[in-house]
Amino acid sequence: MVTVGKYDGKHPALTCATTAGKVLIHSPHTRGQRGGRVDTTKDQDINLLNINQQVSSVCAGSLNGKNDILAIGTQTNILAYDVNNNSDLFYKDCADGANCIVIGKLGTIIEPMVLIGGNCSLQGYNQDGNDIFWTVTGDNVCSLALVDFNAQGQNQLVVGSEDFDIRVFREDEIIAEMTETEAITSLCPMMDSRFGYALANGTVGVYDRSARYWRIKSKNQALTIHSFDIDSDGVAELITGWSNGKADYRLDGTQQLLCVSTEGEIKAYNPAPAEMRGNLMDANLTGCF
């Protein structure tokens, strides 16, 4: 479990959960924090946050529009932690556990929330720790993502469950439901109304609203997915980390010219339409003389 947060509002810090009930925060830009839950020394870049329970989920995000906070879930509690000030925002009991967490705005609810997926339940807490959103879903929640599913400028909550279903919530109302072939282990927003998904059987793919855009299946398991415009063409690609240690990124099926510079920069170029080819040839010849 890994997340990246700008806890001071400026510099990214890598955050990972360990199997020993600790959370590791690598923040080389801010050193020497002491006290509270954090164990550190003056010259260390790495802080350890003692949870003393098995961590089931971590997520970084902003609740105040400024700096990010760190949300840590276990099977019994949720902790919202202000890393920059080394203090708890809130600590709540979660009877249904916190299998996954996402932070952001949902629908017409004004306040950003820490949204938690548990055993058949969804909960949302504001920065004061008030429970301002709650609903139920069909099975244990495996993954969450906030997506502008209807392309109307508001986020809907996409929920992946153990019963092989992807459900889309407009606040507490289900507006779409798609059935897959295995439990949905990961979800990530991409661009517009598209989102990526990964299944427990090694399948990864992309939906555009409720229509499957593409999918592939591997003999390896997809441990994590993320969207990023890796080739600077203005379209986000789906980045997948696999159980065999490899990572790949996938385009939308259109052939492209891929170039790698000596500095490691990757660029992609779409083929030009037929009516432009003559103009491009003239431009290239002109540049040679």
PDB file of C-alpha atoms in Angstrom:
ATOM      1  CA  MET A   1       0.000   0.000   0.000  1.00  0.00           C
ATOM      2  CA  VAL A   2       1.577   3.221  -1.241  1.00  0.00           C
ATOM      3  CA  THR A   3       0.429   6.822  -1.619  1.00  0.00           C
ATOM      4  CA  VAL A   4       2.065  10.191  -2.313  1.00  0.00           C
ATOM      5  CA  GLY A   5       1.001  13.352  -0.494  1.00  0.00           C
ATOM      6  CA  LYS A   6       2.069  16.984  -0.318  1.00  0.00           C
ATOM      7  CA  TYR A   7       1.769  17.239   3.443  1.00  0.00           C
ATOM      8  CA  ASP A   8       3.355  20.698   3.592  1.00  0.00           C
ATOM      9  CA  GLY A   9       1.315  21.852   0.590  1.00  0.00           C
ATOM     10  CA  LYS A  10       4.368  21.933  -1.702  1.00  0.00           C
ATOM     11  CA  HIS A  11       6.679  18.928  -1.633  1.00  0.00           C
ATOM     12  CA  PRO A  12       5.655  15.322  -2.399  1.00  0.00           C
ATOM     13  CA  ALA A  13       6.342  12.663   0.232  1.00  0.00           C
ATOM     14  CA  LEU A  14       6.240   8.919  -0.393  1.00  0.00           C
ATOM     15  CA  THR A  15       4.102   7.029   2.123  1.00  0.00           C
ATOM     16  CA  CYS A  16       4.010   3.234   2.539  1.00  0.00           C
ATOM     17  CA  ALA A  17       2.337   0.857   4.978  1.00  0.00           C
ATOM     18  CA  THR A  18       4.406  -1.970   6.448  1.00  0.00           C
ATOM     19  CA  THR A  19       3.252  -5.405   7.556  1.00  0.00           C
ATOM     20  CA  ALA A  20       4.239  -4.585  11.153  1.00  0.00           C
ATOM     21  CA  GLY A  21       1.553  -1.995  11.874  1.00  0.00           C
ATOM     22  CA  LYS A  22       3.654   1.014  10.894  1.00  0.00           C
ATOM     23  CA  VAL A  23       3.450   3.656   8.172  1.00  0.00           C
ATOM     24  CA  LEU A  24       6.691   4.872   6.602  1.00  0.00           C
ATOM     25  CA  ILE A  25       6.833   8.487   5.368  1.00  0.00           C
ATOM     26  CA  HIS A  26       9.801   9.482   3.192  1.00  0.00           C
ATOM     27  CA  SER A  27       9.908  13.286   3.125  1.00  0.00           C
ATOM     28  CA  PRO A  28      13.435  14.544   2.296  1.00  0.00           C
ATOM     29  CA  HIS A  29      12.219  18.153   2.053  1.00  0.00           C
ATOM     30  CA  THR A  30      11.101  18.356   5.704  1.00  0.00           C
ATOM     31  CA  ARG A  31      13.418  16.820   8.279  1.00  0.00           C
ATOM     32  CA  GLY A  32      13.581  16.543  12.039  1.00  0.00           C
ATOM     33  CA  GLN A  33       9.911  16.309  13.041  1.00  0.00           C
ATOM     34  CA  ARG A  34       9.476  14.919  16.567  1.00  0.00           C
ATOM     35  CA  GLY A  35       6.783  13.903  19.014  1.00  0.00           C
ATOM     36  CA  GLY A  36       3.228  12.717  18.525  1.00  0.00           C
ATOM     37  CA  ARG A  37       2.928   9.381  16.747  1.00  0.00           C
ATOM     38  CA  VAL A  38       6.114   9.892  14.683  1.00  0.00           C
ATOM     39  CA  ASP A  39       9.454   8.209  15.455  1.00  0.00           C
ATOM     40  CA  THR A  40      12.343  10.043  13.809  1.00  0.00           C
ATOM     41  CA  THR A  41      15.798  11.520  14.295  1.00  0.00           C
ATOM     42  CA  LYS A  42      17.123  14.911  13.300  1.00  0.00           C
ATOM     43  CA  ASP A  43      19.050  13.734  10.247  1.00  0.00           C
ATOM     44  CA  GLN A  44      16.544  11.185   8.943  1.00  0.00           C
ATOM     45  CA  ASP A  45      14.441  11.601   5.816  1.00  0.00           C
ATOM     46  CA  ILE A  46      12.192   8.730   6.901  1.00  0.00           C
ATOM     47  CA  ASN A  47       9.558   8.974   9.624  1.00  0.00           C
ATOM     48  CA  LEU A  48       7.705   5.999  11.093  1.00  0.00           C
ATOM     49  CA  LEU A  49       4.120   6.366  12.222  1.00  0.00           C
ATOM     50  CA  ASN A  50       3.147   3.763  14.822  1.00  0.00           C
ATOM     51  CA  ILE A  51      -0.378   2.418  14.246  1.00  0.00           C
ATOM     52  CA  ASN A  52      -0.002  -0.790  16.296  1.00  0.00           C
ATOM     53  CA  GLN A  53      -2.628  -2.513  14.139  1.00  0.00           C
ATOM     54  CA  GLN A  54      -2.555  -4.190  10.754  1.00  0.00           C
ATOM     55  CA  VAL A  55      -2.971  -1.420   8.180  1.00  0.00           C
ATOM     56  CA  SER A  56      -5.561  -2.192   5.484  1.00  0.00           C
ATOM     57  CA  SER A  57      -5.492   1.060   3.451  1.00  0.00           C
ATOM     58  CA  VAL A  58      -3.711   4.407   3.109  1.00  0.00           C
ATOM     59  CA  CYS A  59      -4.600   7.515   1.112  1.00  0.00           C
ATOM     60  CA  ALA A  60      -3.315  11.100   0.929  1.00  0.00           C
ATOM     61  CA  GLY A  61      -5.511  14.035  -0.055  1.00  0.00           C
ATOM     62  CA  SER A  62      -6.637  17.516   0.907  1.00  0.00           C
ATOM     63  CA  LEU A  63      -9.624  18.341   3.097  1.00  0.00           C
ATOM     64  CA  ASN A  64      -8.910  22.073   3.389  1.00  0.00           C
ATOM     65  CA  GLY A  65      -7.762  22.981  -0.139  1.00  0.00           C
ATOM     66  CA  LYS A  66      -4.196  23.546   1.095  1.00  0.00           C
ATOM     67  CA  ASN A  67      -2.001  20.740   2.389  1.00  0.00           C
ATOM     68  CA  ASP A  68      -2.703  17.019   2.156  1.00  0.00           C
ATOM     69  CA  ILE A  69      -3.528  14.858   5.145  1.00  0.00           C
ATOM     70  CA  LEU A  70      -2.883  11.132   5.514  1.00  0.00           C
ATOM     71  CA  ALA A  71      -5.810   8.755   6.057  1.00  0.00           C
ATOM     72  CA  ILE A  72      -4.945   5.332   7.476  1.00  0.00           C
ATOM     73  CA  GLY A  73      -7.461   2.515   7.699  1.00  0.00           C
ATOM     74  CA  THR A  74      -7.477  -0.695   9.711  1.00  0.00           C
ATOM     75  CA  GLN A  75     -10.166  -3.333  10.176  1.00  0.00           C
ATOM     76  CA  THR A  76     -11.495  -1.473  13.220  1.00  0.00           C
ATOM     77  CA  ASN A  77     -10.510   2.213  12.904  1.00  0.00           C
ATOM     78  CA  ILE A  78      -9.820   5.165  10.618  1.00  0.00           C
ATOM     79  CA  LEU A  79      -7.135   7.743  11.453  1.00  0.00           C
ATOM     80  CA  ALA A  80      -6.860  11.107   9.687  1.00  0.00           C
ATOM     81  CA  TYR A  81      -3.383  12.432  10.421  1.00  0.00           C
ATOM     82  CA  ASP A  82      -1.897  15.883   9.784  1.00  0.00           C
ATOM     83  CA  VAL A  83       1.688  14.938   8.927  1.00  0.00           C
ATOM     84  CA  ASN A  84       2.867  18.547   8.636  1.00  0.00           C
ATOM     85  CA  ASN A  85       1.747  19.423  12.181  1.00  0.00           C
ATOM     86  CA  ASN A  86       2.321  15.914  13.555  1.00  0.00           C
ATOM     87  CA  SER A  87      -1.169  15.697  15.036  1.00  0.00           C
ATOM     88  CA  ASP A  88      -4.405  13.712  14.699  1.00  0.00           C
ATOM     89  CA  LEU A  89      -7.286  15.335  12.833  1.00  0.00           C
ATOM     90  CA  PHE A  90      -9.667  12.619  13.973  1.00  0.00           C
ATOM     91  CA  TYR A  91      -9.713   8.975  15.001  1.00  0.00           C
ATOM     92  CA  LYS A  92     -12.908   6.974  14.536  1.00  0.00           C
ATOM     93  CA  ASP A  93     -14.099   3.437  15.105  1.00  0.00           C
ATOM     94  CA  CYS A  94     -15.183   1.594  11.954  1.00  0.00           C
ATOM     95  CA  ALA A  95     -17.294  -1.446  12.724  1.00  0.00           C
ATOM     96  CA  ASP A  96     -17.213  -2.499   9.051  1.00  0.00           C
ATOM     97  CA  GLY A  97     -13.475  -1.880   8.598  1.00  0.00           C
ATOM     98  CA  ALA A  98     -11.653   0.342   6.120  1.00  0.00           C
ATOM     99  CA  ASN A  99     -10.727  -1.856   3.156  1.00  0.00           C
ATOM    100  CA  CYS A 100     -10.009   1.134   0.903  1.00  0.00           C
ATOM    101  CA  ILE A 101      -9.991   4.925   1.112  1.00  0.00           C
ATOM    102  CA  VAL A 102     -10.314   7.842  -1.297  1.00  0.00           C
ATOM    103  CA  ILE A 103     -10.300  11.575  -0.491  1.00  0.00           C
ATOM    104  CA  GLY A 104     -12.211  14.259  -2.394  1.00  0.00           C
ATOM    105  CA  LYS A 105     -15.580  15.809  -3.156  1.00  0.00           C
ATOM    106  CA  LEU A 106     -18.664  13.739  -3.984  1.00  0.00           C
ATOM    107  CA  GLY A 107     -21.665  15.061  -5.909  1.00  0.00           C
ATOM    108  CA  THR A 108     -23.355  18.115  -4.436  1.00  0.00           C
ATOM    109  CA  ILE A 109     -21.781  17.660  -0.991  1.00  0.00           C
ATOM    110  CA  ILE A 110     -19.756  20.837  -0.485  1.00  0.00           C
ATOM    111  CA  GLU A 111     -17.092  19.539   1.897  1.00  0.00           C
ATOM    112  CA  PRO A 112     -14.278  17.208   0.784  1.00  0.00           C
ATOM    113  CA  MET A 113     -14.454  13.875   2.578  1.00  0.00           C
ATOM    114  CA  VAL A 114     -12.418  10.880   3.595  1.00  0.00           C
ATOM    115  CA  LEU A 115     -14.512   8.176   1.899  1.00  0.00           C
ATOM    116  CA  ILE A 116     -14.163   4.660   3.282  1.00  0.00           C
ATOM    117  CA  GLY A 117     -15.193   1.358   1.754  1.00  0.00           C
ATOM    118  CA  GLY A 118     -15.828  -1.392   4.294  1.00  0.00           C
ATOM    119  CA  ASN A 119     -17.827  -4.586   4.622  1.00  0.00           C
ATOM    120  CA  CYS A 120     -20.933  -3.735   2.558  1.00  0.00           C
ATOM    121  CA  SER A 121     -20.816  -0.083   3.644  1.00  0.00           C
ATOM    122  CA  LEU A 122     -19.570   3.325   2.475  1.00  0.00           C
ATOM    123  CA  GLN A 123     -18.841   6.190   4.875  1.00  0.00           C
ATOM    124  CA  GLY A 124     -17.587   9.749   4.476  1.00  0.00           C
ATOM    125  CA  TYR A 125     -15.995  11.999   7.120  1.00  0.00           C
ATOM    126  CA  ASN A 126     -15.238  15.717   6.841  1.00  0.00           C
ATOM    127  CA  GLN A 127     -12.116  17.357   8.300  1.00  0.00           C
ATOM    128  CA  ASP A 128     -13.780  17.652  11.713  1.00  0.00           C
ATOM    129  CA  GLY A 129     -14.438  13.913  11.831  1.00  0.00           C
ATOM    130  CA  ASN A 130     -18.186  14.269  11.355  1.00  0.00           C
ATOM    131  CA  ASP A 131     -19.912  11.394   9.543  1.00  0.00           C
ATOM    132  CA  ILE A 132     -21.665  13.309   6.731  1.00  0.00           C
ATOM    133  CA  PHE A 133     -22.142  10.438   4.256  1.00  0.00           C
ATOM    134  CA  TRP A 134     -23.241   6.838   4.700  1.00  0.00           C
ATOM    135  CA  THR A 135     -24.796   4.203   2.486  1.00  0.00           C
ATOM    136  CA  VAL A 136     -24.670   0.463   1.850  1.00  0.00           C
ATOM    137  CA  THR A 137     -23.505  -1.544  -1.129  1.00  0.00           C
ATOM    138  CA  GLY A 138     -23.988  -5.114  -2.288  1.00  0.00           C
ATOM    139  CA  ASP A 139     -20.828  -6.761  -0.932  1.00  0.00           C
ATOM    140  CA  ASN A 140     -17.476  -6.129   0.704  1.00  0.00           C
ATOM    141  CA  VAL A 141     -15.767  -3.158  -0.940  1.00  0.00           C
ATOM    142  CA  CYS A 142     -12.370  -3.808  -2.567  1.00  0.00           C
ATOM    143  CA  SER A 143     -11.677  -0.505  -4.356  1.00  0.00           C
ATOM    144  CA  LEU A 144     -12.914   3.078  -4.739  1.00  0.00           C
ATOM    145  CA  ALA A 145     -12.458   5.927  -7.212  1.00  0.00           C
ATOM    146  CA  LEU A 146     -13.967   9.392  -7.665  1.00  0.00           C
ATOM    147  CA  VAL A 147     -14.893   9.913 -11.325  1.00  0.00           C
ATOM    148  CA  ASP A 148     -16.954  12.507 -13.194  1.00  0.00           C
ATOM    149  CA  PHE A 149     -18.978   9.610 -14.566  1.00  0.00           C
ATOM    150  CA  ASN A 150     -21.704  11.739 -16.202  1.00  0.00           C
ATOM    151  CA  ALA A 151     -19.283  14.424 -17.452  1.00  0.00           C
ATOM    152  CA  GLN A 152     -21.332  17.093 -15.649  1.00  0.00           C
ATOM    153  CA  GLY A 153     -18.587  18.568 -13.479  1.00  0.00           C
ATOM    154  CA  GLN A 154     -19.350  16.568 -10.313  1.00  0.00           C
ATOM    155  CA  ASN A 155     -17.714  13.428  -8.970  1.00  0.00           C
ATOM    156  CA  GLN A 156     -19.521  10.143  -8.588  1.00  0.00           C
ATOM    157  CA  LEU A 157     -18.184   7.312  -6.434  1.00  0.00           C
ATOM    158  CA  VAL A 158     -17.164   4.191  -8.363  1.00  0.00           C
ATOM    159  CA  VAL A 159     -17.134   1.132  -6.099  1.00  0.00           C
ATOM    160  CA  GLY A 160     -15.580  -2.258  -6.831  1.00  0.00           C
ATOM    161  CA  SER A 161     -16.784  -5.217  -4.740  1.00  0.00           C
ATOM    162  CA  GLU A 162     -16.067  -8.876  -4.064  1.00  0.00           C
ATOM    163  CA  ASP A 163     -19.306  -9.869  -5.841  1.00  0.00           C
ATOM    164  CA  PHE A 164     -17.689  -8.957  -9.219  1.00  0.00           C
ATOM    165  CA  ASP A 165     -19.792  -5.784  -9.597  1.00  0.00           C
ATOM    166  CA  ILE A 166     -18.735  -2.201 -10.285  1.00  0.00           C
ATOM    167  CA  ARG A 167     -21.353   0.197  -8.929  1.00  0.00           C
ATOM    168  CA  VAL A 168     -21.509   3.941  -9.506  1.00  0.00           C
ATOM    169  CA  PHE A 169     -23.039   6.076  -6.742  1.00  0.00           C
ATOM    170  CA  ARG A 170     -24.389   9.586  -7.171  1.00  0.00           C
ATOM    171  CA  GLU A 171     -24.174  10.289  -3.465  1.00  0.00           C
ATOM    172  CA  ASP A 172     -26.370   7.480  -2.023  1.00  0.00           C
ATOM    173  CA  GLU A 173     -28.102   6.540  -5.316  1.00  0.00           C
ATOM    174  CA  ILE A 174     -26.800   3.809  -7.639  1.00  0.00           C
ATOM    175  CA  ILE A 175     -26.868   5.178 -11.205  1.00  0.00           C
ATOM    176  CA  ALA A 176     -24.940   2.414 -13.018  1.00  0.00           C
ATOM    177  CA  GLU A 177     -23.849  -1.154 -12.405  1.00  0.00           C
ATOM    178  CA  MET A 178     -21.453  -3.303 -14.442  1.00  0.00           C
ATOM    179  CA  THR A 179     -20.698  -6.983 -13.830  1.00  0.00           C
ATOM    180  CA  GLU A 180     -17.182  -8.369 -14.281  1.00  0.00           C
ATOM    181  CA  THR A 181     -15.673 -11.854 -14.025  1.00  0.00           C
ATOM    182  CA  GLU A 182     -13.778 -11.490 -10.723  1.00  0.00           C
ATOM    183  CA  ALA A 183     -13.433  -9.232  -7.702  1.00  0.00           C
ATOM    184  CA  ILE A 184     -12.454  -5.663  -8.610  1.00  0.00           C
ATOM    185  CA  THR A 185      -9.162  -5.113  -6.793  1.00  0.00           C
ATOM    186  CA  SER A 186      -8.246  -1.647  -8.125  1.00  0.00           C
ATOM    187  CA  LEU A 187      -9.943   1.383  -9.678  1.00  0.00           C
ATOM    188  CA  CYS A 188      -8.458   4.672 -10.876  1.00  0.00           C
ATOM    189  CA  PRO A 189      -9.874   7.788 -12.600  1.00  0.00           C
ATOM    190  CA  MET A 190      -8.394   8.540 -16.014  1.00  0.00           C
ATOM    191  CA  MET A 191      -9.833  11.416 -18.029  1.00  0.00           C
ATOM    192  CA  ASP A 192     -13.346  12.718 -18.570  1.00  0.00           C
ATOM    193  CA  SER A 193     -15.747   9.840 -17.829  1.00  0.00           C
ATOM    194  CA  ARG A 194     -13.176   7.047 -18.226  1.00  0.00           C
ATOM    195  CA  PHE A 195     -11.745   4.963 -15.413  1.00  0.00           C
ATOM    196  CA  GLY A 196      -9.380   2.020 -15.212  1.00  0.00           C
ATOM    197  CA  TYR A 197      -9.993  -1.223 -13.347  1.00  0.00           C
ATOM    198  CA  ALA A 198      -8.120  -4.372 -12.353  1.00  0.00           C
ATOM    199  CA  LEU A 199      -9.518  -7.773 -11.382  1.00  0.00           C
ATOM    200  CA  ALA A 200      -8.215 -10.513  -9.104  1.00  0.00           C
ATOM    201  CA  ASN A 201      -7.717 -12.835 -12.116  1.00  0.00           C
ATOM    202  CA  GLY A 202      -5.154 -10.593 -13.878  1.00  0.00           C
ATOM    203  CA  THR A 203      -7.556  -8.628 -16.090  1.00  0.00           C
ATOM    204  CA  VAL A 204      -7.057  -4.882 -16.519  1.00  0.00           C
ATOM    205  CA  GLY A 205      -9.112  -2.531 -18.659  1.00  0.00           C
ATOM    206  CA  VAL A 206     -10.853   0.793 -19.081  1.00  0.00           C
ATOM    207  CA  TYR A 207     -14.523   1.794 -18.969  1.00  0.00           C
ATOM    208  CA  ASP A 208     -15.996   4.866 -20.609  1.00  0.00           C
ATOM    209  CA  ARG A 209     -19.043   5.407 -18.425  1.00  0.00           C
ATOM    210  CA  SER A 210     -20.799   2.024 -18.398  1.00  0.00           C
ATOM    211  CA  ALA A 211     -19.293   0.795 -21.704  1.00  0.00           C
ATOM    212  CA  ARG A 212     -16.098  -1.237 -21.627  1.00  0.00           C
ATOM    213  CA  TYR A 213     -13.496   0.629 -23.700  1.00  0.00           C
ATOM    214  CA  TRP A 214     -10.862  -2.141 -23.755  1.00  0.00           C
ATOM    215  CA  ARG A 215      -9.466  -4.923 -21.579  1.00  0.00           C
ATOM    216  CA  ILE A 216      -6.602  -7.445 -21.551  1.00  0.00           C
ATOM    217  CA  LYS A 217      -5.842 -10.461 -19.381  1.00  0.00           C
ATOM    218  CA  SER A 218      -2.488 -11.568 -17.994  1.00  0.00           C
ATOM    219  CA  LYS A 219      -1.291 -14.673 -16.186  1.00  0.00           C
ATOM    220  CA  ASN A 220       0.125 -12.295 -13.558  1.00  0.00           C
ATOM    221  CA  GLN A 221      -1.890 -10.296 -11.055  1.00  0.00           C
ATOM    222  CA  ALA A 222      -2.241  -6.532 -11.362  1.00  0.00           C
ATOM    223  CA  LEU A 223      -1.203  -5.202  -7.953  1.00  0.00           C
ATOM    224  CA  THR A 224      -1.841  -1.537  -8.714  1.00  0.00           C
ATOM    225  CA  ILE A 225      -3.043   0.730 -11.517  1.00  0.00           C
ATOM    226  CA  HIS A 226      -2.653   4.451 -12.067  1.00  0.00           C
ATOM    227  CA  SER A 227      -3.294   6.938 -14.869  1.00  0.00           C
ATOM    228  CA  PHE A 228      -0.619   9.273 -16.231  1.00  0.00           C
ATOM    229  CA  ASP A 229       0.104  10.995 -19.546  1.00  0.00           C
ATOM    230  CA  ILE A 230       3.487   9.328 -19.932  1.00  0.00           C
ATOM    231  CA  ASP A 231       4.028  10.297 -23.592  1.00  0.00           C
ATOM    232  CA  SER A 232       2.831  13.938 -23.370  1.00  0.00           C
ATOM    233  CA  ASP A 233       0.103  13.560 -26.003  1.00  0.00           C
ATOM    234  CA  GLY A 234      -2.658  15.005 -23.807  1.00  0.00           C
ATOM    235  CA  VAL A 235      -4.283  11.605 -23.161  1.00  0.00           C
ATOM    236  CA  ALA A 236      -3.721   9.666 -19.930  1.00  0.00           C
ATOM    237  CA  GLU A 237      -2.413   6.112 -20.224  1.00  0.00           C
ATOM    238  CA  LEU A 238      -3.130   3.246 -17.813  1.00  0.00           C
ATOM    239  CA  ILE A 239      -0.013   2.321 -15.830  1.00  0.00           C
ATOM    240  CA  THR A 240      -0.066  -1.190 -14.345  1.00  0.00           C
ATOM    241  CA  GLY A 241       2.232  -2.725 -11.738  1.00  0.00           C
ATOM    242  CA  TRP A 242       2.304  -6.523 -11.970  1.00  0.00           C
ATOM    243  CA  SER A 243       3.012  -9.282  -9.456  1.00  0.00           C
ATOM    244  CA  ASN A 244       6.085 -10.384 -11.476  1.00  0.00           C
ATOM    245  CA  GLY A 245       7.778  -7.037 -10.796  1.00  0.00           C
ATOM    246  CA  LYS A 246       7.092  -5.469 -14.186  1.00  0.00           C
ATOM    247  CA  ALA A 247       5.235  -2.256 -14.974  1.00  0.00           C
ATOM    248  CA  ASP A 248       3.671  -1.280 -18.293  1.00  0.00           C
ATOM    249  CA  TYR A 249       1.523   1.418 -19.818  1.00  0.00           C
ATOM    250  CA  ARG A 250      -1.167   0.939 -22.439  1.00  0.00           C
ATOM    251  CA  LEU A 251      -2.499   3.220 -25.153  1.00  0.00           C
ATOM    252  CA  ASP A 252      -6.021   3.263 -26.574  1.00  0.00           C
ATOM    253  CA  GLY A 253      -5.184   1.013 -29.555  1.00  0.00           C
ATOM    254  CA  THR A 254      -4.158   3.760 -32.022  1.00  0.00           C
ATOM    255  CA  GLN A 255      -0.717   3.216 -33.538  1.00  0.00           C
ATOM    256  CA  GLN A 256       1.799   5.915 -32.648  1.00  0.00           C
ATOM    257  CA  LEU A 257       5.415   6.813 -33.268  1.00  0.00           C
ATOM    258  CA  LEU A 258       7.225   6.571 -29.925  1.00  0.00           C
ATOM    259  CA  CYS A 259      10.514   8.413 -29.392  1.00  0.00           C
ATOM    260  CA  VAL A 260      12.842   8.384 -26.400  1.00  0.00           C
ATOM    261  CA  SER A 261      15.290  11.268 -26.013  1.00  0.00           C
ATOM    262  CA  THR A 262      18.835  10.956 -24.658  1.00  0.00           C
ATOM    263  CA  GLU A 263      17.523  12.526 -21.438  1.00  0.00           C
ATOM    264  CA  GLY A 264      14.927   9.779 -20.993  1.00  0.00           C
ATOM    265  CA  GLU A 265      11.881  11.790 -22.120  1.00  0.00           C
ATOM    266  CA  ILE A 266       9.186   9.799 -23.935  1.00  0.00           C
ATOM    267  CA  LYS A 267       7.154  11.398 -26.724  1.00  0.00           C
ATOM    268  CA  ALA A 268       4.345   9.907 -28.829  1.00  0.00           C
ATOM    269  CA  TYR A 269       3.093  11.174 -32.185  1.00  0.00           C
ATOM    270  CA  ASN A 270      -0.225  10.244 -33.759  1.00  0.00           C
ATOM    271  CA  PRO A 271      -0.282   9.572 -37.525  1.00  0.00           C
ATOM    272  CA  ALA A 272      -1.259  12.615 -39.589  1.00  0.00           C
ATOM    273  CA  PRO A 273      -4.509  12.547 -41.612  1.00  0.00           C
ATOM    274  CA  ALA A 274      -4.130  11.730 -45.315  1.00  0.00           C
ATOM    275  CA  GLU A 275      -4.944  15.293 -46.419  1.00  0.00           C
ATOM    276  CA  MET A 276      -2.019  16.655 -44.374  1.00  0.00           C
ATOM    277  CA  ARG A 277       0.716  14.340 -45.620  1.00  0.00           C
ATOM    278  CA  GLY A 278       1.652  16.456 -48.617  1.00  0.00           C
ATOM    279  CA  ASN A 279       1.936  19.561 -46.473  1.00  0.00           C
ATOM    280  CA  LEU A 280       4.152  17.745 -43.981  1.00  0.00           C
ATOM    281  CA  MET A 281       6.439  16.524 -46.772  1.00  0.00           C
ATOM    282  CA  ASP A 282       6.790  20.071 -48.141  1.00  0.00           C
ATOM    283  CA  ALA A 283       7.638  21.360 -44.678  1.00  0.00           C
ATOM    284  CA  ASN A 284      10.287  18.698 -44.159  1.00  0.00           C
ATOM    285  CA  LEU A 285      11.925  19.393 -47.512  1.00  0.00           C
ATOM    286  CA  THR A 286      11.948  23.125 -46.876  1.00  0.00           C
ATOM    287  CA  GLY A 287      13.723  22.565 -43.582  1.00  0.00           C
ATOM    288  CA  CYS A 288      16.517  20.607 -45.311  1.00  0.00           C
ATOM    289  CA  PHE A 289      17.685  23.390 -47.623  1.00  0.00           C
TER     290      PHE A 289
END
